[in-house]
Tab-separated table of C-alpha atoms and ligand atoms in Angstrom:
chain	number	residue	atom	x	y	z
A	158	MET	CA	129.823	139.262	37.595
A	159	ALA	CA	132.838	137.077	36.410
A	160	SER	CA	131.044	136.034	33.222
A	161	SER	CA	130.803	139.838	31.997
A	162	GLU	CA	134.694	140.196	31.952
A	163	GLN	CA	134.799	137.496	29.114
A	164	PRO	CA	132.616	137.942	26.175
A	165	ARG	CA	129.865	135.448	26.094
A	166	THR	CA	129.722	132.432	23.661
A	167	GLN	CA	127.564	133.001	20.772
A	168	TRP	CA	125.833	130.900	18.092
A	169	LEU	CA	128.240	130.115	15.432
A	170	GLY	CA	126.049	130.072	12.559
A	171	ARG	CA	123.290	132.322	10.938
A	172	TRP	CA	120.703	129.632	11.805
A	173	GLY	CA	122.164	128.694	15.191
A	174	PHE	CA	119.603	130.288	17.368
A	175	MET	CA	116.671	129.731	15.002
A	176	LEU	CA	117.344	126.146	15.028
A	177	ALA	CA	118.213	125.696	18.588
A	178	ALA	CA	115.072	127.742	19.780
A	179	THR	CA	112.925	125.686	17.244
A	180	GLY	CA	114.312	122.627	18.441
A	181	SER	CA	113.574	123.454	21.868
A	182	ALA	CA	109.921	124.564	20.964
A	183	VAL	CA	109.318	121.620	18.791
A	184	GLY	CA	109.002	118.479	21.161
A	185	LEU	CA	106.543	116.086	22.894
A	186	GLY	CA	104.163	119.136	23.180
A	187	ASN	CA	103.830	119.352	19.464
A	188	ILE	CA	103.927	115.758	18.436
A	189	TRP	CA	102.310	113.956	21.498
A	190	LYS	CA	100.248	116.622	23.350
A	191	PHE	CA	98.908	118.956	20.675
A	192	PRO	CA	97.300	116.216	18.563
A	193	TYR	CA	95.650	114.593	21.546
A	194	ILE	CA	94.475	117.685	23.052
A	195	THR	CA	93.049	118.911	19.752
A	196	GLY	CA	91.220	115.563	19.730
A	197	GLU	CA	89.772	115.985	23.104
A	198	PHE	CA	88.631	119.612	22.642
A	199	GLY	CA	87.028	118.936	19.287
A	200	GLY	CA	89.268	120.086	16.550
A	201	GLY	CA	89.197	123.253	14.363
A	202	ALA	CA	87.657	125.500	17.013
A	203	PHE	CA	90.466	124.655	19.468
A	204	VAL	CA	93.081	124.955	16.740
A	205	LEU	CA	91.938	128.671	16.179
A	206	VAL	CA	92.074	129.641	19.726
A	207	TYR	CA	95.414	127.988	19.948
A	208	LEU	CA	96.722	130.168	17.220
A	209	ALA	CA	95.301	133.077	18.973
A	210	CYS	CA	97.166	132.287	22.263
A	211	ILE	CA	100.365	131.751	20.434
A	212	PHE	CA	100.439	134.996	18.629
A	213	ALA	CA	98.607	137.298	21.144
A	214	VAL	CA	100.465	135.671	24.435
A	215	GLY	CA	103.270	133.495	23.226
A	216	VAL	CA	105.022	135.729	20.847
A	217	PRO	CA	105.075	138.801	22.838
A	218	VAL	CA	106.320	136.825	25.954
A	219	MET	CA	109.085	135.137	23.834
A	220	MET	CA	110.191	138.409	22.422
A	221	THR	CA	110.586	139.634	26.052
A	222	GLU	CA	112.597	136.649	27.156
A	223	ILE	CA	115.132	136.808	24.324
A	224	ALA	CA	115.469	140.446	25.031
A	225	PHE	CA	116.185	139.694	28.530
A	226	GLY	CA	118.757	137.263	27.785
A	227	ARG	CA	120.673	139.216	25.159
A	228	ARG	CA	120.480	142.323	27.201
A	229	GLY	CA	121.462	140.767	30.477
A	230	GLN	CA	124.221	138.244	28.912
A	231	GLY	CA	123.473	135.299	31.132
A	232	SER	CA	121.499	132.743	32.685
A	233	PRO	CA	117.832	133.842	33.718
A	234	VAL	CA	118.906	134.732	37.326
A	235	ASP	CA	122.030	136.839	36.247
A	236	ALA	CA	120.455	138.413	33.062
A	237	ILE	CA	117.198	139.522	34.908
A	238	ARG	CA	119.259	140.997	37.848
A	239	ARG	CA	121.521	142.779	35.432
A	240	VAL	CA	118.682	144.222	33.375
A	241	VAL	CA	116.638	145.481	36.377
A	242	ASN	CA	119.676	146.847	38.112
A	243	ALA	CA	120.523	148.877	34.762
A	244	SER	CA	116.995	150.475	35.405
A	245	GLY	CA	117.686	151.117	39.040
A	246	ARG	CA	115.186	148.507	40.252
A	247	SER	CA	115.602	146.019	42.933
A	248	SER	CA	117.541	142.731	42.459
A	249	ALA	CA	114.571	140.825	44.075
A	250	TRP	CA	113.049	140.743	40.691
A	251	SER	CA	115.616	138.041	39.647
A	252	LEU	CA	113.494	135.695	41.768
A	253	ILE	CA	111.493	135.192	38.432
A	254	GLY	CA	114.929	133.954	36.940
A	255	TRP	CA	115.219	131.564	39.804
A	256	MET	CA	111.815	130.243	39.212
A	257	ALA	CA	112.264	129.842	35.611
A	258	MET	CA	115.458	127.873	36.196
A	259	LEU	CA	113.728	125.569	38.729
A	260	CYS	CA	110.819	125.112	36.214
A	261	GLY	CA	112.984	124.034	33.272
A	262	PHE	CA	114.709	121.349	35.782
A	263	MET	CA	111.223	120.208	36.968
A	264	ILE	CA	109.825	119.981	33.510
A	265	LEU	CA	112.876	117.957	32.500
A	266	SER	CA	112.337	115.507	35.352
A	267	PHE	CA	109.158	114.246	34.028
A	268	TYR	CA	109.831	114.859	30.361
A	269	VAL	CA	112.720	112.401	30.187
A	270	VAL	CA	110.122	109.785	31.218
A	271	VAL	CA	107.745	110.636	28.458
A	272	ALA	CA	110.788	110.829	25.969
A	273	GLY	CA	111.856	107.341	27.436
A	274	TRP	CA	108.381	105.912	26.245
A	275	SER	CA	109.250	107.253	22.921
A	276	PHE	CA	112.622	105.575	22.635
A	277	SER	CA	111.262	102.368	23.980
A	278	TYR	CA	108.671	102.394	21.323
A	279	LEU	CA	111.210	103.219	18.777
A	280	TRP	CA	113.067	100.007	20.014
A	281	LYS	CA	109.872	97.924	20.137
A	282	MET	CA	109.110	99.033	16.322
A	283	LEU	CA	112.815	98.106	15.298
A	284	ALA	CA	112.332	94.763	16.973
A	285	GLY	CA	109.714	94.222	14.553
A	286	GLY	CA	106.415	96.026	15.869
A	287	LEU	CA	103.983	95.251	18.486
A	288	SER	CA	101.739	92.411	18.825
A	289	GLY	CA	98.106	93.281	19.254
A	290	SER	CA	95.026	93.500	17.431
A	291	SER	CA	92.886	96.084	19.569
A	292	VAL	CA	93.371	99.215	21.513
A	293	ASP	CA	93.049	97.109	24.701
A	294	ASP	CA	95.863	94.855	23.492
A	295	MET	CA	97.824	98.082	22.820
A	296	ALA	CA	96.978	99.495	26.341
A	297	ALA	CA	98.317	96.354	27.787
A	298	VAL	CA	101.699	96.671	25.875
A	299	PHE	CA	101.870	100.312	27.239
A	300	GLY	CA	101.013	99.176	30.773
A	301	ALA	CA	103.577	96.363	30.554
A	302	ASN	CA	106.014	98.919	29.570
A	303	ASN	CA	105.359	100.997	32.519
A	304	ALA	CA	105.101	98.489	35.021
A	305	ASN	CA	108.539	97.366	35.258
A	306	PRO	CA	110.685	99.966	36.707
A	307	LEU	CA	114.143	98.626	35.413
A	308	ASN	CA	112.674	98.702	31.944
A	309	LEU	CA	111.176	102.281	32.362
A	310	GLY	CA	114.107	103.344	34.425
A	311	PHE	CA	116.499	102.154	31.687
A	312	TRP	CA	114.836	104.249	28.848
A	313	SER	CA	114.481	107.513	30.981
A	314	THR	CA	118.103	107.141	32.146
A	315	LEU	CA	119.175	106.901	28.559
A	316	VAL	CA	117.513	110.029	27.617
A	317	THR	CA	119.133	111.686	30.629
A	318	LEU	CA	122.545	110.572	29.623
A	319	LEU	CA	122.176	111.660	25.937
A	320	THR	CA	120.870	114.940	27.054
A	321	MET	CA	123.660	115.570	29.412
A	322	LEU	CA	126.171	114.315	26.809
A	323	ILE	CA	125.094	116.921	24.332
A	324	VAL	CA	124.959	119.728	26.737
A	325	GLY	CA	128.379	118.885	28.275
A	326	LYS	CA	129.972	119.377	24.844
A	327	GLY	CA	128.902	123.087	24.805
A	328	VAL	CA	126.722	125.542	23.103
A	329	GLN	CA	128.432	125.313	19.640
A	330	GLU	CA	129.760	121.978	19.670
A	331	GLY	CA	127.003	120.206	21.534
A	332	ILE	CA	123.567	122.250	21.217
A	333	GLU	CA	124.080	123.985	17.756
A	334	LYS	CA	125.680	120.815	16.187
A	335	SER	CA	123.042	118.456	17.235
A	336	VAL	CA	120.195	120.518	16.285
A	337	SER	CA	121.692	121.420	13.067
A	338	TRP	CA	121.090	117.909	11.771
A	339	MET	CA	118.373	116.667	13.938
A	340	MET	CA	115.901	119.584	13.118
A	341	PRO	CA	116.086	118.983	9.260
A	342	GLY	CA	116.030	115.333	9.753
A	343	LEU	CA	112.932	115.783	11.761
A	344	VAL	CA	111.100	117.805	9.174
A	345	ILE	CA	112.063	115.244	6.561
A	346	MET	CA	110.653	112.425	8.403
A	347	LEU	CA	107.433	114.430	9.199
A	348	VAL	CA	106.964	115.178	5.548
A	349	ILE	CA	107.374	111.438	4.527
A	350	LEU	CA	104.786	110.583	7.295
A	351	ILE	CA	102.304	113.142	6.111
A	352	GLY	CA	102.995	111.430	2.454
A	353	PHE	CA	102.118	108.091	4.182
A	354	GLY	CA	98.932	109.671	5.511
A	355	MET	CA	97.814	111.126	2.349
A	356	PHE	CA	97.636	107.493	0.969
A	357	SER	CA	96.041	106.042	3.899
A	358	GLY	CA	92.544	107.000	2.971
A	359	GLY	CA	91.827	109.124	5.976
A	360	PHE	CA	93.478	112.375	4.864
A	361	GLY	CA	90.263	114.292	3.959
A	362	ALA	CA	88.706	113.332	7.324
A	363	ALA	CA	91.886	114.679	8.844
A	364	VAL	CA	92.060	117.930	7.389
A	365	SER	CA	88.352	118.599	7.936
A	366	PHE	CA	88.886	117.681	11.595
A	367	LEU	CA	91.893	120.008	12.090
A	368	PHE	CA	90.576	122.929	9.986
A	369	SER	CA	86.821	123.110	10.024
A	370	PHE	CA	85.768	125.778	12.722
A	371	ASN	CA	82.804	124.552	14.454
A	372	ALA	CA	82.226	127.304	17.295
A	373	GLY	CA	79.767	125.169	19.360
A	374	SER	CA	82.779	122.872	20.298
A	375	LEU	CA	84.611	125.758	22.064
A	376	SER	CA	84.670	125.248	25.768
A	377	SER	CA	86.504	127.357	28.342
A	378	GLU	CA	88.292	124.325	29.291
A	379	GLY	CA	89.495	124.306	25.755
A	380	LEU	CA	90.454	127.994	25.882
A	381	LEU	CA	92.538	127.304	29.030
A	382	ALA	CA	94.100	124.175	27.539
A	383	ALA	CA	95.220	126.243	24.610
A	384	LEU	CA	96.602	128.933	26.672
A	385	GLY	CA	98.534	126.810	28.765
A	386	HIS	CA	99.799	124.796	25.892
A	387	ALA	CA	100.978	127.872	24.188
A	388	PHE	CA	103.301	128.526	27.082
A	389	PHE	CA	104.487	124.827	27.097
A	390	THR	CA	104.992	124.585	23.493
A	391	LEU	CA	107.071	127.641	23.092
A	392	SER	CA	109.186	126.674	25.952
A	393	LEU	CA	108.401	129.827	27.841
A	394	ALA	CA	108.949	130.716	31.436
A	395	SER	CA	111.482	127.946	32.003
A	396	GLY	CA	114.802	129.634	31.280
A	397	ALA	CA	115.153	127.943	27.840
A	398	ILE	CA	114.536	130.748	25.482
A	399	LEU	CA	115.980	133.367	27.729
A	400	THR	CA	119.271	131.463	28.102
A	401	TYR	CA	119.392	130.720	24.176
A	402	GLY	CA	118.680	134.380	23.755
A	403	SER	CA	121.816	135.259	25.788
A	404	TYR	CA	123.894	133.514	22.951
A	405	LEU	CA	122.193	135.539	20.297
A	406	PRO	CA	124.388	137.979	18.385
A	407	LYS	CA	123.718	141.792	18.645
A	408	GLY	CA	122.726	142.368	15.020
A	409	ALA	CA	119.908	139.757	14.937
A	410	SER	CA	116.273	140.919	14.888
A	411	ILE	CA	114.473	139.477	17.774
A	412	GLY	CA	110.994	140.230	16.536
A	413	ARG	CA	111.621	138.562	13.124
A	414	THR	CA	113.215	135.483	14.776
A	415	THR	CA	110.495	135.289	17.339
A	416	VAL	CA	107.863	135.067	14.779
A	417	SER	CA	109.762	132.645	12.572
A	418	VAL	CA	110.186	130.213	15.688
A	419	ALA	CA	106.550	130.706	16.594
A	420	VAL	CA	105.396	129.868	13.056
A	421	ALA	CA	107.709	126.889	12.632
A	422	ASP	CA	106.375	125.568	15.975
A	423	THR	CA	102.962	125.945	14.961
A	424	VAL	CA	103.396	124.368	11.565
A	425	VAL	CA	105.148	121.347	12.901
A	426	ALA	CA	102.230	120.916	15.428
A	427	LEU	CA	99.729	120.949	12.517
A	428	MET	CA	102.049	118.831	10.409
A	429	ALA	CA	102.052	116.386	13.298
A	430	GLY	CA	98.122	116.302	13.359
A	431	LEU	CA	98.156	115.728	9.433
A	432	ALA	CA	100.493	112.772	10.120
A	433	ILE	CA	98.722	111.209	12.858
A	434	PHE	CA	94.965	111.826	12.300
A	435	PRO	CA	94.475	110.308	8.799
A	436	VAL	CA	96.188	107.182	10.162
A	437	ILE	CA	93.627	107.306	13.078
A	438	PHE	CA	90.567	108.099	10.942
A	439	ALA	CA	91.660	105.510	8.208
A	440	ASN	CA	91.381	102.905	10.948
A	441	GLY	CA	88.071	104.184	12.330
A	442	MET	CA	89.564	104.896	15.616
A	443	ASN	CA	88.512	107.814	18.022
A	444	PRO	CA	90.541	111.003	17.715
A	445	GLY	CA	89.831	112.023	21.280
A	446	GLU	CA	91.539	109.075	22.830
A	447	GLY	CA	93.696	111.287	25.279
A	448	PRO	CA	97.376	110.808	26.168
A	449	GLY	CA	97.577	107.200	24.730
A	450	LEU	CA	96.709	108.452	21.261
A	451	ILE	CA	100.206	108.203	19.824
A	452	PHE	CA	101.230	105.228	22.221
A	453	MET	CA	98.159	102.927	21.719
A	454	SER	CA	95.966	104.164	18.755
A	455	LEU	CA	98.731	105.097	16.462
A	456	PRO	CA	100.843	102.002	16.764
A	457	LEU	CA	97.744	99.905	16.264
A	458	ALA	CA	96.834	101.741	13.139
A	459	PHE	CA	100.495	101.199	11.943
A	460	GLN	CA	100.093	97.412	12.575
A	461	ALA	CA	97.125	97.208	10.277
A	462	MET	CA	98.893	99.102	7.330
A	463	PRO	CA	101.173	97.729	4.710
A	464	LEU	CA	104.690	99.100	5.529
A	465	GLY	CA	103.334	100.256	8.922
A	466	THR	CA	106.226	98.990	10.881
A	467	LEU	CA	108.633	101.079	8.762
A	468	PHE	CA	106.643	104.061	9.099
A	469	GLY	CA	106.187	103.299	12.951
A	470	ILE	CA	109.989	103.354	13.209
A	471	LEU	CA	110.166	106.706	11.222
A	472	PHE	CA	107.613	108.195	13.667
A	473	PHE	CA	109.131	107.184	16.937
A	474	LEU	CA	112.721	108.098	15.738
A	475	MET	CA	111.267	111.552	14.864
A	476	LEU	CA	109.467	111.852	18.216
A	477	SER	CA	112.687	110.962	19.987
A	478	MET	CA	114.704	113.421	18.262
A	479	ALA	CA	112.123	116.114	18.811
A	480	ALA	CA	112.233	115.250	22.544
A	481	LEU	CA	116.046	115.564	22.772
A	482	THR	CA	116.362	118.865	20.992
A	483	SER	CA	113.744	120.016	23.598
A	484	SER	CA	115.343	118.377	26.659
A	485	ILE	CA	118.791	119.892	26.069
A	486	SER	CA	117.088	123.430	26.257
A	487	MET	CA	115.518	122.757	29.677
A	488	VAL	CA	118.553	122.254	31.431
A	489	GLU	CA	120.672	124.845	29.779
A	490	ALA	CA	119.705	127.657	31.923
A	491	THR	CA	121.157	125.615	35.020
A	492	ILE	CA	124.314	124.656	33.296
A	493	SER	CA	124.948	128.285	32.257
A	494	TRP	CA	124.219	129.652	35.825
A	495	LEU	CA	126.592	127.083	37.325
A	496	CYS	CA	129.438	127.939	34.918
A	497	ASP	CA	129.081	131.727	35.145
A	498	ASN	CA	128.690	131.584	38.978
A	499	LYS	CA	130.440	128.697	40.327
A	500	GLY	CA	133.558	128.554	38.183
A	501	ILE	CA	133.254	125.008	37.290
A	502	SER	CA	133.667	123.460	33.783
A	503	ARG	CA	130.915	122.670	31.373
A	504	PRO	CA	131.304	118.933	31.652
A	505	ALA	CA	131.454	118.883	35.348
A	506	ALA	CA	128.348	120.946	35.559
A	507	SER	CA	126.476	118.772	33.241
A	508	TRP	CA	127.422	115.609	34.959
A	509	GLY	CA	126.651	116.965	38.228
A	510	THR	CA	123.196	118.262	37.205
A	511	GLY	CA	122.747	115.160	35.410
A	512	ILE	CA	122.928	113.000	38.642
A	513	VAL	CA	120.635	115.241	40.535
A	514	LEU	CA	118.074	115.010	37.715
A	515	TRP	CA	118.585	111.135	37.310
A	516	LEU	CA	117.501	110.998	41.082
A	517	ILE	CA	114.506	113.211	40.677
A	518	SER	CA	113.270	111.667	37.386
A	519	THR	CA	113.726	108.262	38.846
A	520	LEU	CA	111.224	109.366	41.597
A	521	ALA	CA	108.875	110.747	38.663
A	522	MET	CA	109.524	107.301	36.629
A	523	LEU	CA	108.317	105.390	39.623
A	524	SER	CA	104.936	107.139	39.560
A	525	PHE	CA	104.130	104.496	36.882
A	526	ASN	CA	104.712	101.466	38.825
A	527	LEU	CA	106.221	100.999	42.341
A	528	GLY	CA	105.394	104.608	43.450
A	529	ALA	CA	101.869	104.808	41.904
A	530	GLU	CA	100.251	104.869	45.458
A	531	TRP	CA	102.749	107.502	46.592
A	532	THR	CA	100.192	110.241	46.151
A	533	LEU	CA	99.402	113.649	47.838
A	534	GLY	CA	96.066	115.187	47.262
A	535	GLY	CA	95.347	112.552	44.680
A	536	LYS	CA	98.428	113.201	42.582
A	537	ASN	CA	101.601	111.268	42.403
A	538	PHE	CA	104.963	112.725	42.000
A	539	PHE	CA	104.916	112.834	38.054
A	540	ASP	CA	101.630	114.533	38.194
A	541	TRP	CA	102.742	117.036	40.766
A	542	LEU	CA	105.681	118.057	38.455
A	543	ASP	CA	103.421	118.518	35.552
A	544	TYR	CA	100.731	120.062	37.623
A	545	LEU	CA	102.961	122.685	39.371
A	546	THR	CA	105.037	123.719	36.268
A	547	SER	CA	102.290	124.109	33.687
A	548	ARG	CA	99.524	125.204	35.980
A	549	TRP	CA	101.599	127.649	38.345
A	550	MET	CA	105.237	128.314	37.501
A	551	MET	CA	104.852	128.943	33.722
A	552	PRO	CA	101.899	131.417	33.882
A	553	LEU	CA	103.503	133.161	37.050
A	554	GLY	CA	106.782	133.224	35.546
A	555	GLY	CA	105.276	134.611	32.228
A	556	LEU	CA	103.251	137.125	34.191
A	557	GLY	CA	106.240	138.436	36.143
A	558	THR	CA	108.156	138.548	32.813
A	559	VAL	CA	105.652	140.950	30.886
A	560	VAL	CA	104.883	143.164	34.104
A	561	LEU	CA	108.623	143.491	34.487
A	562	ALA	CA	109.062	144.620	30.892
A	563	GLY	CA	105.698	146.385	30.488
A	564	PHE	CA	105.738	148.577	33.724
A	565	VAL	CA	108.928	148.332	35.804
A	566	LEU	CA	112.009	148.798	33.453
A	567	LYS	CA	112.977	152.040	32.058
A	568	SER	CA	110.966	152.420	28.863
A	569	ASP	CA	113.823	152.758	26.576
A	570	THR	CA	115.502	149.568	27.687
A	571	PHE	CA	113.577	147.186	25.458
A	572	ARG	CA	112.895	149.812	22.762
A	573	GLU	CA	116.506	149.790	22.258
A	574	GLU	CA	117.122	145.981	22.625
A	575	LEU	CA	114.204	144.988	20.512
A	576	GLY	CA	115.111	147.645	17.930
A	577	LEU	CA	111.522	147.840	16.411
A	578	ALA	CA	109.854	150.527	14.256
A	579	PRO	CA	107.515	152.584	16.428
A	580	LEU	CA	104.343	150.623	15.247
A	581	PRO	CA	105.425	147.208	16.000
A	582	TYR	CA	106.953	148.457	19.408
A	583	ALA	CA	103.719	149.956	20.240
A	584	LEU	CA	101.884	146.785	19.402
A	585	TRP	CA	104.468	144.640	21.364
A	586	LEU	CA	103.955	147.158	24.530
A	587	THR	CA	100.209	146.858	24.301
A	588	MET	CA	100.436	143.054	24.200
A	589	VAL	CA	102.903	142.985	27.147
A	590	ARG	CA	100.921	145.263	29.231
A	591	TYR	CA	97.441	144.093	28.595
A	592	VAL	CA	96.853	141.314	26.409
A	593	SER	CA	99.359	138.796	27.681
A	594	PRO	CA	98.777	139.582	31.507
A	595	LEU	CA	94.981	139.333	31.047
A	596	GLY	CA	95.445	135.995	29.216
A	597	ILE	CA	97.709	134.625	31.952
A	598	VAL	CA	95.218	135.983	34.884
A	599	VAL	CA	92.426	133.832	33.050
A	600	ILE	CA	94.652	130.778	33.334
A	601	PHE	CA	95.073	131.477	37.106
A	602	VAL	CA	91.437	132.165	37.645
A	603	ASP	CA	90.824	128.764	36.489
A	604	ALA	CA	93.593	126.931	38.398
A	605	LEU	CA	91.942	128.396	41.601
A	606	GLY	CA	88.630	126.987	40.504
A	607	VAL	CA	87.011	130.188	41.028
A	608	TYR	CA	85.614	130.730	37.495
A	609	GLN	CA	83.050	127.868	36.426
A	610	VAL	CA	81.189	129.623	33.671
A	611	SER	CA	81.747	128.884	29.950
A	612	PHE	CA	83.816	131.382	28.018
A	613	ALA	CA	82.542	130.431	24.821
A	614	GLY	CA	79.326	132.766	24.762
A	615	HIS	CA	81.267	135.591	26.394
A	616	TRP	CA	83.594	136.872	23.979
A	617	PRO	CA	82.110	140.293	23.841
A	618	TRP	CA	82.441	140.572	27.511
A	619	LEU	CA	86.297	139.598	27.418
A	620	LEU	CA	86.777	141.987	24.811
A	621	ALA	CA	85.176	144.817	26.726
A	622	ILE	CA	87.029	144.078	29.876
A	623	LEU	CA	90.317	143.987	27.701
A	624	VAL	CA	89.514	147.469	26.348
A	625	ALA	CA	88.535	149.027	29.711
A	626	MET	CA	91.720	147.548	31.272
A	627	ALA	CA	93.978	149.089	28.486
A	628	ALA	CA	92.217	152.467	28.957
A	629	LEU	CA	92.402	152.300	32.677
A	630	GLY	CA	95.988	151.091	32.575
A	631	GLU	CA	97.093	153.791	30.513
A	632	THR	CA	95.635	156.456	32.567
A	633	LEU	CA	97.120	155.056	35.687
A	634	SER	CA	100.381	153.739	34.224
A	635	PRO	CA	102.590	156.617	35.195
A	636	ARG	CA	101.423	156.162	38.753
A	637	LEU	CA	101.365	152.369	38.510
A	638	ARG	CA	105.024	152.449	37.341
A	639	GLN	CA	105.876	154.792	40.082
A	640	ALA	CA	104.443	152.312	42.540
A	641	LEU	CA	106.250	149.416	41.355
A	642	ARG	CA	109.456	151.270	41.008
A	643	THR	CA	109.631	151.838	44.694
A	644	THR	CA	109.501	148.071	45.594
B	1511	LIG	N1	108.333	123.193	24.151
B	1511	LIG	C1	108.639	121.716	24.326
B	1511	LIG	C2	107.505	120.954	23.826
B	1511	LIG	O1	106.671	121.208	23.145
B	1511	LIG	C3	108.654	121.620	25.901
B	1511	LIG	C4	109.536	122.631	26.553
B	1511	LIG	C5	109.164	123.193	27.603
B	1511	LIG	C6	110.967	122.588	26.218
B	1511	LIG	C7	109.935	123.990	28.540
B	1511	LIG	C8	111.726	123.711	26.905
B	1511	LIG	C9	111.247	124.342	28.022
B	1511	LIG	O2	107.642	119.799	23.919
């Protein structure tokens, strides 16, 4: 335990953790993915379910991760091992930490490719905009951008380099400093873009699309997408939040900070929707366009509007910064683990990790051109990274974390670390023991393809199962805990 002899680095400013964690949470997930999945799953009803997932599953899991990080003072592997050992449980639980670390690294390997799209579009906009007058033209631009591995590789390499440069400078000098100007900058740009949207003529349509609740459009697929996205957008089960939490000063309130991060993340996602959809509707386009929404429909819409190129520049600059403040958090767990356990300097750890990352992300990048045919089970390398992390590793890691906190650790461990009053503590415990695990199991059942029925009409059943599980769990829990303890 070399690292515990020296006190661990802490965030310097009062806002250090808030900004860094919000920077991690706010990313391509909010600005690229959230609007297009909302478009695909029908708007308001999806938004409502998504909010429920953020607050019923996301917040309790995030609190647990931060508590693990701060209690264990280390990377996910070390922190979890220390906390479980202090409760007299097996070090094998630190496998959850290994998986989280790997998961963060794998996400980053494909995230730099999507972030590279954003940087390349920023460049295109700076160079005067895109030429094209239909979605097909824009699809051709997007296709050409992907088809050349040297071009695409250049942009993903640039993102990798910038990420490693920031992380290599350290927690305070690199991460904290960069988020302290990028995050406010991002919010300012988003507000300007919403202002642009207000005058575009499609604002009313966008508001009613995002906020009118139409229960008929709720599908089980939408529910599952909402749950999966809640994990991704809050950066859970990937080592990011846990490691950032390990730099959190003792006095800070975990509950309050977590709720602030979750609210900020949600507000930014909705703001991104309010910036994008007005422009889409004003130009009579389809909101359910899918992953191409902001790379095809949006640039086309900008093309058609006065000052569109200027706002296009602003949009892709904002997106690129949002991506960077997330990418640095994905690799921090690995860097922290290397520095604490292998006695290497931070810059050396960053560049070493950067080289491995570059190799793997290059393979992911090739999925869009040379390697498009290198598939296994119908998925290329990029798809596999996405599928394994979001469908399996994140839910599994989240499940492990809440089971560990809810049933395995000594009950006073997190009561102390979270420092909550009895009522909020009981609420957290109920969430962590029953609500979050149930939600996560639903994702699994779907991933296995077992459950084919629509959830939409089955809310009462789900609720009844939840209550029954809680009652059963509470009766059995002393025994259940006993059983898990002996593992
Ligand atoms: N939350 C980030 C986003 O919404 C993605 C992310 C996932 C960041 C995992 C860190 C860890 O884009």
